[in-house]
Every structure is written in structure tokens, then in C-alpha cells.
Short mmCIF file of C-alpha atoms and ligand atoms in Angstrom, two decimals:
data_model
loop_
_atom_site.label_atom_id
_atom_site.label_comp_id
_atom_site.label_asym_id
_atom_site.label_seq_id
_atom_site.Cartn_x
_atom_site.Cartn_y
_atom_site.Cartn_z
CA MET A 1 8.78 -28.59 5.22
CA ARG A 2 7.72 -28.63 1.77
CA ARG A 3 9.84 -27.20 -0.97
CA ILE A 4 7.86 -24.82 -3.29
CA ARG A 5 8.74 -25.35 -6.84
CA SER A 6 6.12 -23.30 -8.47
CA ILE A 7 3.90 -20.33 -7.44
CA LEU A 8 0.68 -19.18 -8.89
CA VAL A 9 0.51 -15.19 -8.35
CA ALA A 10 -3.00 -14.27 -7.88
CA ASN A 11 -2.79 -10.65 -8.73
CA ARG A 12 -1.97 -8.20 -11.64
CA GLY A 13 0.04 -5.12 -12.16
CA GLU A 14 3.21 -4.09 -10.36
CA ILE A 15 2.93 -6.59 -7.55
CA ALA A 16 2.39 -9.45 -9.76
CA LEU A 17 5.53 -8.53 -11.51
CA ARG A 18 7.41 -8.04 -8.18
CA VAL A 19 6.44 -11.51 -6.90
CA ILE A 20 7.35 -13.18 -10.36
CA ARG A 21 10.77 -11.60 -10.23
CA THR A 22 11.70 -13.19 -6.93
CA CYS A 23 10.34 -16.43 -8.18
CA LYS A 24 12.75 -16.37 -11.05
CA GLU A 25 15.71 -15.59 -8.87
CA MET A 26 14.67 -18.49 -6.76
CA ASN A 27 14.28 -20.66 -9.77
CA ILE A 28 10.51 -21.18 -9.00
CA ARG A 29 8.25 -21.58 -11.91
CA ALA A 30 5.81 -18.54 -11.96
CA ILE A 31 2.25 -19.03 -12.99
CA ALA A 32 0.19 -15.80 -13.80
CA VAL A 33 -3.47 -15.51 -13.91
CA TYR A 34 -5.16 -12.70 -16.02
CA SER A 35 -8.51 -11.31 -16.81
CA GLU A 36 -9.52 -10.87 -20.31
CA PHE A 37 -8.53 -7.16 -20.07
CA ASP A 38 -4.97 -8.21 -19.13
CA SER A 39 -4.04 -10.81 -21.66
CA GLY A 40 -1.36 -8.52 -23.01
CA SER A 41 -0.05 -7.40 -19.72
CA PRO A 42 3.62 -7.40 -18.59
CA HIS A 43 2.89 -9.86 -15.80
CA VAL A 44 1.54 -12.38 -18.04
CA ARG A 45 4.66 -12.09 -20.39
CA LEU A 46 7.03 -12.39 -17.55
CA ALA A 47 5.48 -15.46 -16.07
CA ASP A 48 6.41 -18.86 -17.34
CA GLU A 49 2.81 -19.95 -17.90
CA SER A 50 -0.50 -18.18 -17.63
CA TYR A 51 -4.17 -18.83 -17.28
CA CYS A 52 -7.14 -16.61 -18.18
CA ILE A 53 -9.62 -16.60 -15.26
CA GLY A 54 -12.63 -14.38 -16.43
CA PRO A 55 -13.75 -11.02 -17.82
CA PRO A 56 -12.32 -7.75 -16.99
CA PRO A 57 -14.34 -6.91 -13.61
CA ALA A 58 -12.34 -8.07 -10.63
CA LEU A 59 -15.34 -9.78 -9.25
CA GLN A 60 -15.54 -12.06 -12.26
CA SER A 61 -11.68 -12.68 -12.36
CA TYR A 62 -9.17 -11.73 -9.84
CA LEU A 63 -11.64 -12.12 -6.79
CA ARG A 64 -13.11 -15.49 -8.17
CA MET A 65 -11.54 -18.11 -5.85
CA GLU A 66 -12.70 -21.15 -7.81
CA ALA A 67 -11.22 -19.88 -10.81
CA ILE A 68 -7.94 -19.35 -9.17
CA VAL A 69 -7.89 -22.76 -7.59
CA GLU A 70 -8.73 -24.23 -10.96
CA ALA A 71 -5.83 -22.59 -12.59
CA ALA A 72 -3.50 -23.44 -9.83
CA LYS A 73 -4.53 -27.23 -9.94
CA LYS A 74 -4.29 -27.21 -13.93
CA SER A 75 -0.82 -25.78 -13.74
CA GLY A 76 0.34 -27.91 -10.89
CA ALA A 77 1.28 -25.12 -8.70
CA ASP A 78 2.51 -25.79 -5.09
CA ALA A 79 1.58 -22.66 -3.80
CA VAL A 80 -0.24 -19.19 -4.34
CA HIS A 81 0.91 -15.83 -3.60
CA PRO A 82 -2.00 -13.28 -3.21
CA GLY A 83 0.11 -10.06 -3.46
CA TYR A 84 -2.05 -7.16 -1.83
CA GLY A 85 -5.74 -6.29 -2.29
CA PHE A 86 -7.94 -8.64 -4.03
CA LEU A 87 -7.83 -12.03 -2.09
CA SER A 88 -4.83 -11.31 0.07
CA GLU A 89 -6.80 -10.80 3.26
CA ASN A 90 -9.39 -13.27 2.73
CA ALA A 91 -9.09 -16.15 5.32
CA LYS A 92 -11.77 -18.29 3.32
CA PHE A 93 -9.26 -18.24 0.38
CA ALA A 94 -6.37 -19.42 2.48
CA GLU A 95 -8.69 -22.36 3.81
CA ILE A 96 -9.75 -23.32 0.31
CA LEU A 97 -6.26 -23.42 -1.00
CA GLU A 98 -5.35 -25.51 1.94
CA LYS A 99 -8.13 -28.01 1.31
CA ASN A 100 -6.94 -28.40 -2.26
CA GLY A 101 -3.45 -29.02 -1.17
CA LEU A 102 -1.92 -25.63 -2.06
CA ILE A 103 0.23 -23.55 0.24
CA PHE A 104 -1.10 -20.05 0.77
CA ILE A 105 1.90 -17.77 1.06
CA GLY A 106 0.62 -15.62 3.89
CA PRO A 107 -0.46 -16.23 7.54
CA PRO A 108 -2.67 -19.07 8.64
CA ALA A 109 -6.38 -18.40 8.38
CA ALA A 110 -6.83 -18.31 12.02
CA ALA A 111 -4.29 -15.51 12.42
CA MET A 112 -5.88 -13.62 9.47
CA ARG A 113 -9.31 -13.66 11.29
CA ALA A 114 -7.77 -12.75 14.65
CA MET A 115 -5.77 -9.83 13.17
CA GLY A 116 -7.69 -8.96 9.90
CA ASP A 117 -10.90 -8.05 11.93
CA LYS A 118 -10.08 -4.71 13.19
CA ILE A 119 -12.24 -5.14 16.22
CA ALA A 120 -10.82 -8.46 17.06
CA ALA A 121 -7.29 -7.02 16.73
CA ARG A 122 -8.20 -4.05 19.02
CA LYS A 123 -9.21 -6.47 21.65
CA LEU A 124 -6.21 -8.51 21.34
CA ALA A 125 -4.01 -5.41 21.46
CA LEU A 126 -5.80 -4.35 24.72
CA ALA A 127 -5.38 -7.73 26.22
CA SER A 128 -1.65 -7.56 25.44
CA GLY A 129 -1.29 -4.17 27.24
CA ILE A 130 -0.83 -2.26 24.14
CA PRO A 131 -2.64 1.15 23.77
CA VAL A 132 -5.27 1.19 21.10
CA VAL A 133 -7.08 4.48 19.71
CA PRO A 134 -9.75 5.14 22.27
CA GLY A 135 -13.06 3.75 21.09
CA THR A 136 -15.28 0.80 21.03
CA THR A 137 -14.47 -2.82 20.85
CA GLU A 138 -17.91 -4.05 19.89
CA PRO A 139 -19.74 -3.50 16.52
CA LEU A 140 -22.68 -1.02 16.81
CA GLU A 141 -26.18 -0.39 15.57
CA SER A 142 -26.93 3.13 14.81
CA ILE A 143 -28.55 4.09 18.18
CA SER A 144 -25.92 2.49 20.39
CA ALA A 145 -23.24 3.86 18.07
CA LYS A 146 -24.33 7.35 18.83
CA SER A 147 -24.13 7.08 22.55
CA ALA A 148 -20.78 5.37 22.05
CA ALA A 149 -19.81 8.37 20.09
CA ARG A 150 -20.95 10.71 22.83
CA LYS A 151 -19.04 8.73 25.41
CA VAL A 152 -15.81 8.72 23.26
CA GLY A 153 -16.25 12.41 22.62
CA TYR A 154 -16.36 14.08 19.32
CA PRO A 155 -14.83 14.15 16.76
CA VAL A 156 -15.03 10.56 16.21
CA MET A 157 -14.20 8.17 13.20
CA LEU A 158 -16.71 5.54 11.98
CA LYS A 159 -14.76 2.54 10.76
CA ALA A 160 -15.53 -0.82 9.33
CA ALA A 161 -14.32 -3.90 11.31
CA GLY A 162 -13.72 -5.65 7.86
CA GLY A 163 -12.62 -2.61 6.06
CA GLY A 164 -9.53 -1.52 4.18
CA GLY A 165 -8.37 0.90 1.54
CA GLY A 166 -10.14 3.72 3.51
CA LYS A 167 -13.52 2.46 2.70
CA GLY A 168 -16.49 3.32 4.92
CA MET A 169 -14.41 5.55 7.06
CA ARG A 170 -16.11 8.64 8.24
CA LEU A 171 -14.99 11.60 10.30
CA VAL A 172 -18.05 12.94 12.48
CA ARG A 173 -17.29 16.25 13.99
CA SER A 174 -20.60 16.57 15.83
CA GLU A 175 -23.75 14.79 16.97
CA GLU A 176 -25.74 16.63 14.52
CA GLU A 177 -23.68 15.07 11.52
CA PHE A 178 -23.67 11.48 13.11
CA ASP A 179 -26.97 10.09 11.53
CA SER A 180 -26.12 10.82 7.98
CA CYS A 181 -22.46 9.80 8.50
CA PHE A 182 -23.54 6.47 10.03
CA ARG A 183 -25.93 5.87 7.10
CA SER A 184 -23.31 6.76 4.35
CA SER A 185 -20.58 4.74 6.02
CA GLN A 186 -22.97 1.73 6.40
CA SER A 187 -24.02 1.84 2.73
CA GLU A 188 -20.39 2.08 1.59
CA VAL A 189 -19.39 -0.77 3.84
CA ARG A 190 -22.14 -3.04 2.70
CA SER A 191 -21.37 -2.55 -1.01
CA ALA A 192 -17.58 -3.10 -0.38
CA PHE A 193 -17.36 -5.93 2.08
CA ASP A 194 -19.24 -8.91 3.13
CA ASP A 195 -19.04 -7.83 6.61
CA ASP A 196 -20.89 -4.72 7.61
CA ARG A 197 -19.98 -4.29 11.28
CA ILE A 198 -18.98 -0.52 12.29
CA TYR A 199 -17.24 0.58 15.20
CA VAL A 200 -16.36 4.00 16.77
CA GLU A 201 -12.73 5.44 17.16
CA LYS A 202 -11.86 8.81 18.79
CA TYR A 203 -10.67 10.98 15.95
CA ILE A 204 -6.87 11.74 16.62
CA GLU A 205 -6.16 15.23 15.45
CA LYS A 206 -3.14 15.65 13.10
CA PRO A 207 -1.70 12.13 13.71
CA ARG A 208 1.26 10.50 12.03
CA HIS A 209 1.02 7.13 10.68
CA VAL A 210 3.88 4.89 11.59
CA GLU A 211 3.90 1.11 11.03
CA VAL A 212 6.26 -1.77 11.60
CA GLN A 213 7.18 -4.51 9.29
CA VAL A 214 7.39 -7.97 10.96
CA LEU A 215 8.36 -11.44 9.86
CA ALA A 216 7.28 -14.65 11.80
CA ASP A 217 8.09 -18.13 11.05
CA SER A 218 6.29 -21.27 12.25
CA GLU A 219 8.61 -21.91 15.21
CA GLY A 220 7.40 -18.77 16.74
CA ASN A 221 10.59 -16.59 15.85
CA VAL A 222 9.40 -13.02 15.32
CA ILE A 223 11.58 -9.99 14.03
CA HIS A 224 10.90 -6.54 13.02
CA LEU A 225 12.40 -4.72 10.06
CA GLY A 226 11.98 -1.22 11.35
CA GLU A 227 9.25 1.23 10.69
CA ARG A 228 7.86 3.19 7.86
CA GLU A 229 6.19 6.58 8.11
CA CYS A 230 3.02 6.93 5.81
CA SER A 231 1.55 10.33 6.73
CA VAL A 232 1.41 11.78 3.26
CA GLN A 233 -2.17 10.67 2.52
CA ARG A 234 -5.26 11.61 0.66
CA ARG A 235 -8.71 10.17 1.47
CA HIS A 236 -6.97 8.13 4.33
CA GLN A 237 -4.76 6.44 1.72
CA LYS A 238 -0.99 6.57 1.48
CA ILE A 239 0.89 8.32 -1.20
CA ILE A 240 4.43 8.76 0.13
CA GLU A 241 6.29 6.64 2.59
CA GLU A 242 9.57 6.85 4.10
CA SER A 243 11.87 4.99 6.44
CA PRO A 244 13.01 5.85 9.19
CA SER A 245 10.38 8.07 10.44
CA VAL A 246 11.48 11.46 11.55
CA ALA A 247 8.74 11.54 14.22
CA LEU A 248 10.08 8.82 16.39
CA SER A 249 12.49 9.19 19.08
CA GLY A 250 14.92 6.14 19.95
CA ASP A 251 12.53 5.29 22.93
CA GLN A 252 9.40 5.57 20.95
CA ARG A 253 11.11 3.36 18.09
CA GLU A 254 11.92 0.81 20.84
CA GLN A 255 8.47 0.95 22.21
CA ILE A 256 6.57 0.76 18.85
CA THR A 257 8.70 -2.03 17.58
CA ARG A 258 8.37 -3.97 20.81
CA SER A 259 4.47 -3.49 20.78
CA ALA A 260 4.43 -4.82 17.04
CA ILE A 261 6.42 -7.99 18.15
CA THR A 262 4.31 -8.61 21.12
CA LEU A 263 1.15 -8.34 18.87
CA ALA A 264 2.48 -10.77 16.19
CA ARG A 265 3.41 -13.28 18.93
CA SER A 266 -0.07 -13.04 20.70
CA SER A 267 -1.85 -13.72 17.61
CA THR A 268 0.42 -16.54 16.73
CA TYR A 269 1.15 -14.65 13.52
CA ARG A 270 3.27 -16.25 10.71
CA ASN A 271 4.73 -14.94 7.58
CA ALA A 272 5.07 -11.12 6.74
CA GLY A 273 2.80 -8.62 8.32
CA THR A 274 2.59 -5.04 9.29
CA LEU A 275 1.35 -3.45 12.49
CA GLU A 276 0.02 0.19 11.91
CA PHE A 277 0.01 2.71 14.60
CA ILE A 278 -0.96 6.44 14.73
CA LEU A 279 0.97 8.84 16.82
CA GLY A 280 -1.22 11.45 18.67
CA GLU A 281 0.13 15.06 19.09
CA ASP A 282 1.92 14.13 22.03
CA GLY A 283 3.72 11.21 20.23
CA THR A 284 1.85 8.41 22.02
CA PRO A 285 1.60 5.51 19.59
CA TYR A 286 -1.75 3.92 19.41
CA PHE A 287 -2.41 0.61 17.63
CA LEU A 288 -4.55 1.14 14.50
CA GLU A 289 -4.64 -2.30 12.64
CA MET A 290 -2.79 -5.06 11.19
CA ASN A 291 -2.36 -5.87 7.66
CA THR A 292 -1.98 -9.51 7.30
CA ARG A 293 -0.26 -9.45 3.84
CA LEU A 294 2.61 -7.85 1.89
CA GLN A 295 2.14 -4.20 1.82
CA VAL A 296 2.38 -1.76 -1.16
CA GLU A 297 5.14 0.00 0.57
CA HIS A 298 7.32 -2.89 1.46
CA PRO A 299 10.33 -2.05 -0.99
CA VAL A 300 10.95 1.07 1.50
CA THR A 301 11.99 -1.53 4.11
CA GLU A 302 13.77 -3.76 1.60
CA MET A 303 16.05 -0.89 0.60
CA ARG A 304 17.09 -0.17 4.02
CA ALA A 305 17.26 -3.78 5.32
CA GLY A 306 18.84 -5.33 2.13
CA ILE A 307 16.23 -8.17 2.52
CA ASP A 308 13.93 -9.52 -0.23
CA ILE A 309 10.60 -9.67 1.76
CA VAL A 310 8.97 -11.98 -0.81
CA ARG A 311 11.83 -14.54 -0.70
CA GLU A 312 11.45 -14.61 3.09
CA GLN A 313 7.64 -15.08 2.63
CA ILE A 314 8.32 -18.03 0.40
CA ARG A 315 10.83 -19.50 2.64
CA ILE A 316 8.55 -19.20 5.71
CA ALA A 317 5.60 -20.76 3.61
CA GLU A 318 7.97 -23.56 3.02
CA GLY A 319 8.28 -24.07 6.78
CA ASN A 320 11.88 -22.80 6.99
CA ARG A 321 13.09 -21.01 10.07
CA LEU A 322 13.78 -17.26 9.64
CA SER A 323 16.95 -16.79 7.80
CA LEU A 324 17.95 -13.95 10.46
CA LYS A 325 17.80 -13.24 13.86
CA GLN A 326 16.85 -9.67 15.14
CA SER A 327 20.60 -8.87 15.74
CA ASP A 328 21.39 -9.71 12.09
CA VAL A 329 19.01 -7.08 10.89
CA HIS A 330 20.91 -3.89 9.99
CA LEU A 331 18.87 -0.94 8.73
CA THR A 332 20.91 1.57 6.86
CA GLY A 333 20.28 4.95 5.28
CA HIS A 334 16.98 6.48 4.37
CA ALA A 335 14.46 5.29 1.83
CA ILE A 336 11.33 6.93 0.22
CA GLU A 337 8.64 5.60 -1.85
CA CYS A 338 6.28 7.68 -4.17
CA ARG A 339 3.16 5.84 -5.35
CA ILE A 340 2.25 6.92 -8.92
CA TYR A 341 -1.56 6.87 -9.22
CA ALA A 342 -3.48 7.42 -12.46
CA GLU A 343 -5.42 10.13 -10.92
CA ASP A 344 -5.92 13.88 -11.37
CA SER A 345 -5.19 16.66 -8.75
CA SER A 346 -8.62 16.31 -7.23
CA PHE A 347 -7.54 12.61 -6.59
CA LEU A 348 -10.18 11.24 -9.00
CA PRO A 349 -9.11 8.16 -10.95
CA SER A 350 -8.05 8.84 -14.59
CA THR A 351 -8.03 6.49 -17.52
CA GLY A 352 -6.34 6.43 -20.89
CA THR A 353 -3.67 4.89 -22.99
CA ILE A 354 0.04 5.44 -21.97
CA VAL A 355 1.36 7.16 -25.19
CA HIS A 356 4.92 7.75 -23.77
CA LEU A 357 6.91 6.51 -20.87
CA THR A 358 10.28 7.26 -19.55
CA THR A 359 11.44 5.86 -16.34
CA PRO A 360 14.28 7.15 -14.18
CA GLY A 361 17.25 4.97 -13.20
CA GLY A 362 20.52 5.10 -11.48
CA PHE A 363 22.11 4.35 -8.20
CA GLY A 364 19.63 4.07 -5.25
CA ILE A 365 16.62 4.08 -7.52
CA ARG A 366 14.18 1.33 -7.88
CA VAL A 367 11.06 1.28 -10.20
CA ASP A 368 8.23 -1.29 -9.42
CA SER A 369 5.93 -0.59 -12.22
CA GLY A 370 3.12 -2.23 -13.80
CA ILE A 371 2.76 -0.02 -16.91
CA GLU A 372 4.42 0.44 -20.33
CA GLN A 373 3.94 2.36 -23.49
CA GLY A 374 0.72 1.51 -25.26
CA ILE A 375 -1.00 0.08 -22.12
CA GLU A 376 -4.45 1.13 -21.23
CA ILE A 377 -5.34 2.24 -17.87
CA PRO A 378 -8.80 0.81 -17.14
CA THR A 379 -11.49 1.57 -14.54
CA HIS A 380 -11.73 -1.88 -13.39
CA TYR A 381 -8.72 -2.02 -10.94
CA ASP A 382 -6.80 0.02 -8.55
CA PRO A 383 -5.17 3.29 -10.03
CA LEU A 384 -1.82 2.40 -8.80
CA MET A 385 0.39 2.41 -11.91
CA SER A 386 3.76 2.40 -10.51
CA LYS A 387 6.15 2.98 -7.47
CA LEU A 388 9.29 4.91 -7.35
CA ILE A 389 11.55 3.89 -4.69
CA VAL A 390 14.93 5.58 -3.81
CA TRP A 391 17.60 4.94 -1.14
CA GLY A 392 20.18 7.50 0.09
CA SER A 393 22.73 7.50 2.83
CA SER A 394 20.60 10.35 4.67
CA ARG A 395 17.11 11.63 4.50
CA GLU A 396 18.49 14.69 2.59
CA GLU A 397 20.15 12.51 -0.04
CA ALA A 398 17.05 10.31 -0.42
CA VAL A 399 14.88 13.62 -0.84
CA ALA A 400 17.18 14.94 -3.54
CA ARG A 401 17.44 11.67 -5.39
CA MET A 402 13.55 11.12 -5.33
CA THR A 403 13.00 14.81 -6.46
CA SER A 404 15.44 14.11 -9.41
CA ALA A 405 13.86 10.82 -10.28
CA LEU A 406 10.44 12.48 -10.38
CA ASP A 407 11.90 14.96 -12.75
CA SER A 408 13.05 12.33 -15.14
CA LEU A 409 9.83 10.41 -15.00
CA GLU A 410 7.59 10.89 -18.00
CA ILE A 411 4.16 9.39 -18.27
CA LEU A 412 1.87 10.68 -20.93
CA GLY A 413 -1.77 9.79 -21.90
CA VAL A 414 -3.21 9.63 -18.44
CA ALA A 415 -3.43 12.14 -15.52
CA HIS A 416 -1.09 11.18 -12.63
CA ASN A 417 0.26 12.40 -9.43
CA ALA A 418 4.03 12.56 -9.91
CA GLY A 419 3.81 16.32 -10.04
CA LEU A 420 2.06 16.22 -6.84
CA CYS A 421 4.76 14.01 -5.26
CA HIS A 422 7.37 16.41 -6.43
CA TRP A 423 5.43 19.26 -4.90
CA VAL A 424 5.44 17.47 -1.56
CA LEU A 425 9.11 16.57 -1.65
CA SER A 426 9.81 20.26 -2.44
CA HIS A 427 7.74 21.42 0.51
CA LYS A 428 9.67 23.23 3.24
CA LEU A 429 7.45 21.33 5.86
CA PHE A 430 8.09 17.97 4.37
CA ARG A 431 11.92 18.79 4.01
CA GLU A 432 11.87 19.69 7.78
CA GLY A 433 9.83 16.36 8.55
CA LYS A 434 7.00 18.51 10.00
CA TYR A 435 4.08 16.88 8.47
CA ASP A 436 1.07 14.79 9.47
CA THR A 437 -1.92 12.95 7.78
CA GLY A 438 -3.59 16.32 7.51
CA PHE A 439 -0.66 17.81 5.32
CA LEU A 440 -2.34 17.55 1.87
CA ASP A 441 -5.75 18.73 3.00
CA GLU A 442 -4.09 21.59 4.63
CA HIS A 443 -1.52 22.65 2.23
CA PHE A 444 -2.61 21.27 -1.13
CA LYS A 445 -6.06 22.64 -1.09
CA GLY A 446 -6.69 25.00 -3.95
CA LEU A 447 -3.67 23.97 -5.87
CA SER A 448 -4.22 21.96 -9.06
CA PHE A 449 -2.26 20.26 -11.95
CA PRO A 450 -3.81 21.27 -15.09
CA GLU A 451 -3.11 17.87 -16.52
CA ASP A 452 -4.97 17.96 -19.74
CA MET A 453 -3.67 21.22 -20.97
CA VAL A 454 -0.12 20.67 -20.04
CA GLN A 455 -0.30 16.88 -21.02
CA ASN A 456 -1.36 17.69 -24.54
CA ALA A 457 1.20 20.49 -24.97
CA VAL A 458 3.97 18.10 -23.64
CA ILE A 459 2.98 15.21 -25.82
CA ALA A 460 3.01 17.45 -28.90
CA SER A 461 6.44 18.82 -27.94
CA ILE A 462 7.88 15.42 -27.09
CA LEU A 463 6.52 13.79 -30.29
CA THR A 464 7.94 16.58 -32.45
CA GLU A 465 11.17 16.51 -30.68
CA ARG A 466 11.52 12.85 -31.27
CA MET A 467 10.88 13.08 -34.90
CA PRO A 468 13.68 12.12 -37.09
CA GLY A 469 15.48 15.29 -38.14
CA ASN A 470 14.27 17.07 -35.15
CA ARG A 471 16.72 15.69 -32.64
CA GLN A 472 18.94 18.83 -32.73
CA ASN A 473 15.95 20.55 -31.35
CA SER A 474 15.67 18.36 -28.30
CA HIS A 475 17.14 20.12 -25.26
CA ARG A 476 17.01 20.22 -21.60
CA ARG A 477 13.58 21.08 -20.26
CA PRO A 478 13.38 22.81 -17.00
CA SER A 479 11.86 20.86 -14.10
CA LYS A 480 8.41 20.40 -15.60
CA TRP A 481 6.47 20.02 -12.36
CA LYS A 482 7.19 23.44 -11.09
CA SER A 483 5.48 25.08 -14.10
CA GLN A 484 2.41 22.96 -13.80
CA ILE A 485 1.37 24.11 -10.30
CA ARG A 486 -1.47 26.62 -10.56
CA GLU A 487 -2.37 28.47 -7.44
P1 ADP B 501 -1.11 -0.71 2.26
O1 ADP B 501 -1.47 -0.62 3.70
O2 ADP B 501 -0.42 -1.91 1.70
O3 ADP B 501 -0.58 0.65 1.65
P2 ADP B 501 -3.54 -0.03 0.76
O4 ADP B 501 -4.48 0.44 1.96
O5 ADP B 501 -2.86 1.09 -0.14
O6 ADP B 501 -2.40 -0.82 1.39
O7 ADP B 501 -4.22 -1.19 -0.13
C1 ADP B 501 -3.51 -1.83 -1.08
C2 ADP B 501 -4.70 -2.36 -1.88
O8 ADP B 501 -5.34 -3.27 -1.40
C3 ADP B 501 -5.69 -1.28 -2.41
O9 ADP B 501 -6.01 -1.52 -3.87
C4 ADP B 501 -6.67 -1.32 -1.63
O10 ADP B 501 -7.97 -0.89 -2.12
C5 ADP B 501 -6.80 -2.70 -1.41
N1 ADP B 501 -7.41 -3.24 0.03
C6 ADP B 501 -6.81 -2.95 1.14
N2 ADP B 501 -7.53 -3.56 2.16
C7 ADP B 501 -8.54 -4.06 1.49
C8 ADP B 501 -9.70 -5.04 1.98
N3 ADP B 501 -9.81 -5.36 3.17
N4 ADP B 501 -10.50 -5.47 0.98
C9 ADP B 501 -10.29 -5.14 -0.38
N5 ADP B 501 -9.22 -4.46 -0.69
C10 ADP B 501 -8.50 -4.00 0.09
P1 ADP B 502 -7.45 1.06 6.24
O1 ADP B 502 -7.91 -0.40 6.69
O2 ADP B 502 -8.29 1.66 5.28
O3 ADP B 502 -5.98 1.18 5.97
P2 ADP B 502 -6.70 2.27 8.82
O4 ADP B 502 -7.41 2.18 10.13
O5 ADP B 502 -5.41 1.82 8.78
O6 ADP B 502 -7.66 1.99 7.71
O7 ADP B 502 -6.67 3.85 8.66
C1 ADP B 502 -6.28 4.46 7.47
C2 ADP B 502 -5.88 5.93 7.65
O8 ADP B 502 -6.85 6.76 8.24
C3 ADP B 502 -4.74 6.33 8.92
O9 ADP B 502 -3.51 6.13 8.39
C4 ADP B 502 -5.07 7.40 9.30
O10 ADP B 502 -4.64 8.49 8.49
C5 ADP B 502 -6.61 7.59 9.27
N1 ADP B 502 -7.32 7.15 10.50
C6 ADP B 502 -7.70 5.91 10.83
N2 ADP B 502 -8.24 6.05 11.96
C7 ADP B 502 -8.14 7.18 12.54
C8 ADP B 502 -8.35 7.85 13.72
N3 ADP B 502 -9.08 7.26 14.79
N4 ADP B 502 -7.98 9.14 13.94
C9 ADP B 502 -7.49 9.88 12.94
N5 ADP B 502 -7.15 9.34 11.68
C10 ADP B 502 -7.45 8.12 11.60
MG1 MG B 503 -4.42 0.80 7.21
#
């Protein structure tokens, strides 16, 4: 047991703010780090203390372990919280911190290696009797990969053992496509990760992505906080998440949460983690991977469970026993998250300065945001600007609340996907819960949001509207997203 009195948050944007807020509530000194680009960022202002760790590119700042360790030592931090992305799944980082007498708020390095490596995790799942997506459990060279793919049967997915963020993933529909897909996957993997191992998985047609949040302490107690469904995706990356999943029957929920707990136990996992599964068309849950960190969509679970997952992470890292037993976990109502990305309707990142921002509020609405008016959205980092999370007593209520929250969200100066989220939430199939990971590819194709045109017109009208003397002109606007969709 070691009491944590100060935490260095090795991240930026919304997740840095989110962690710092919990530190404040727990009377823990929060230390921020920032790149030269972020010196005026909200997370730096909210922290009690801050250190510059280098130039804007992440490789020269947020990914520089020595710079972070140095800042931690200088500040006298007891512990480091990595957030998600950046160094959060880097076992070497956890070890270096430990060597320097700092607590890593996350799993032990060994559990990160066992579960963060997708091939190792697949092997462990198989050994524990948990179905994995059919495919290989060894890394492959081009030639053997081709024969493995033939054995698995097309279509297949090429995936990176050390991957994440959808990088290096290639759908190969037939053998003719194999060589070029393998080459392009390999070159993307080599430029993104230290680890260039690739493996083959059967491509599951129209799967649903369902994941289970777990918490584990150092005494071996493991609980789950239910599931999240994350099937609204583009480029294999999540946009909208909800809990509970409408795809699961009671038995399937029981099975998937039991598998998650088994896997966490067999990897002697500690701290918060997520076990991801995909459901085949017949509903079979196949283990996909484990994320050995706090996830972007964790607030969806917090809203239903009434548990601050970061607080639990800190308590576990101190060596405390879990504050709840499985029977103490009561999941209520329905929660949804929309990730607001700075990107256009072709899903390409967008940059610019936020010239105007209005965020929604009210009962059951949570906004975890890293932006404010005047801030510049750069190319250096992840395009996630903000997350809108709602809770409702039923799915219907949550959908209505999110739709209305999106209506009152105004972000001008950069293209973003709030309109797309609104479109999804209004879609008949989404309302009926009949969607899978192919939903956007299938239904959104050909639709677009003419951002620049609309944005400029809206900027002009808002600025005019808000000019002194013109206030009487401001009146309720109709739902702006509907008018932006061009078929
Ligand atoms: P989640 O599963 O929490 O939704 P995402 O896949 O959206 O996570 O990833 C969150 C962030 O972390 C994104 O910026 C993503 O690019 C980044 N990321 C995820 N995995 C890795 C990894 N292995 N290496 C580097 N960045 C990663
Ligand atoms: P990442 O580390 O990038 O998060 P995952 O293995 O979790 O990679 O996969 C991300 C997404 O890609 C899944 O949610 C799913 O939509 C899709 N995907 C991954 N593997 C398969 C597969 N074998 N068949 C179909 N879709 C897949
Ligand atoms: Mg994943």
C-alpha cells in the first residue's frame, strides 16, 4: 500500500482533463505535461503544475519517455497516469517508471505484454477455452501468410500483433488481392509500430463489436462493469458507443462477461481493462483483443454504474482492494457516447481554429471536451475533440437526449462529425438496434455534409446575430443537421 498524493498525467486533450478532474476530487496534486503547441491548453491550466516536454510532434513530446520521467521526478510525482493512446500500452514505459520509483497507473508490465500483444492474447484465450476469431496464432511472412489465408478461407483480415487504432488492418477478399494487401499492411505497420508482426484472421461479415469493462485488484479480485456496444465505426474505429448492447440476450451477456473475467484472471491482470469481442451473424462472441488501459468510451460505463473508473484505477494502483464486489455493481438505464472528431464527411482529419463553441448541458448529459473557443486543432494529434455522453432511463430516452444534445452543440471553424452522429441516431435501423460494423459503409456512402459552405454561412449568421443591437433577430433555428445532409 502506498498512498498517491500527486499524479503526473502523461497525456493531453479531453482525457488529460478527465484524469485531472478526478485528481482534484481526491485531493491529489495534478501535474500536467505539454508540448510547445499545447502551452495554452485547458489541461495545462486545470493542473496544479505543468512541465513542457518538447516540440509539437508527439514523437518529440508525449511519446518521449525520458522527458516524462524527468518531469515526474522534478515535480515529485508519486504516480503517472497515461490516459489512452500515446504511452498507455507501452510495457517498457511502465517498467521505466517503476525503476524510477514511480507508480504506473495501469496494469503490471507483464500483463501488458501478455494481453497487449494480440497474438499472445489469442493464445491465452484459446488456452482458457474462450473462442477467438478463427485464424493464426503465429506471426507470418508473406508466403506462409498466403497459405494460412487460404486455409482460414477468404475473406480474411490482416492484422498487426502490436497494432491499435485500426492501423495495418487490411480486408483481403481474394487471393489475387493478397500480395498487395500484405505489402501495404506491412509498410503501414512498420511506420506505426516497433513491432512488425502480422497475423491472419477470418473476416467476420457484418459483426457487432461488444466489449466488457473489467476492474482487477492486486489480490486477484476481478469484477466487470457490463458491456458496451461499439459497432458504429469508420475505418475500423469507433464513433458511437452505447450500453447495454441491444445485440445481447441475457445468456450471451452472461457468457461474454464470464469470458472477460476468465481472461483477466488468466493474465493476472490488474487495474482497469477492456476485453473486446465481435459477434458473428449467429451471435457467437469471438474474443478480439484486450485494451490494457482506460478506454475512450469508459464514460458510457461510468454513467450506468455510477462509478468513477479513474478513481478506481488510482485506488487499485495504491494497492487497495476493489471498493466493490460484483454484487455491489448495479447498472441502470441506458448510456450513449458520440465522439466528436475534427474530420469531414469523407472521414479525413480537419484542422482550423475554433471560432465559436456552444456545448449542451442538462440532466443526464456529460461533455468531456478538450476544446474551447480560440483553440487551434493541429495535425499533430488525434482528431478527437470532444465526447458527448448521455444517460437515459431507457434507450429511447437516451437516444432522444443525445439527438437534442447534438442539436445544441455548435462548433465552428473546423469540420466535424456531429452532423453524422445526428444522422446515425435518427436512422431507422439505429433506432431499431439493427446495426453492425458495416452500417456506415453501407448506409452513409454517397451522403455528405457540405461543411465549408454551411459552416461559413452559419458563422456569418451567428456572428451577425450576436452583434449588439441585433439580438432581437436571434430566433430559434430548425435542427441544423437535417438541412446539411446532401444526398
Ligand atoms: P478505444 O478502444 O479506447 O476506443 P481507440 O482505438 O479509439 O481506443 O484508440 C484511442 C487512441 O489511442 C487513438 O488515438 C488511437 O489512435 C490510439 N491508439 C490505440 N492503440 C494504439 C497503439 N497500440 N499505439 C498507438 N496508439 C494507439
Ligand atoms: P484495434 O487494435 O485497431 O482496435 P481490433 O482488433 O480491436 O483492432 O479491431 C478493430 C475493429 O476492426 C473491430 O471493432 C471490427 O470492427 C474490425 N475487425 C477486426 N477484426 C475483424 C475481423 N476478423 N472480422 C471483421 N471485422 C474485424
Ligand atoms: Mg480494438
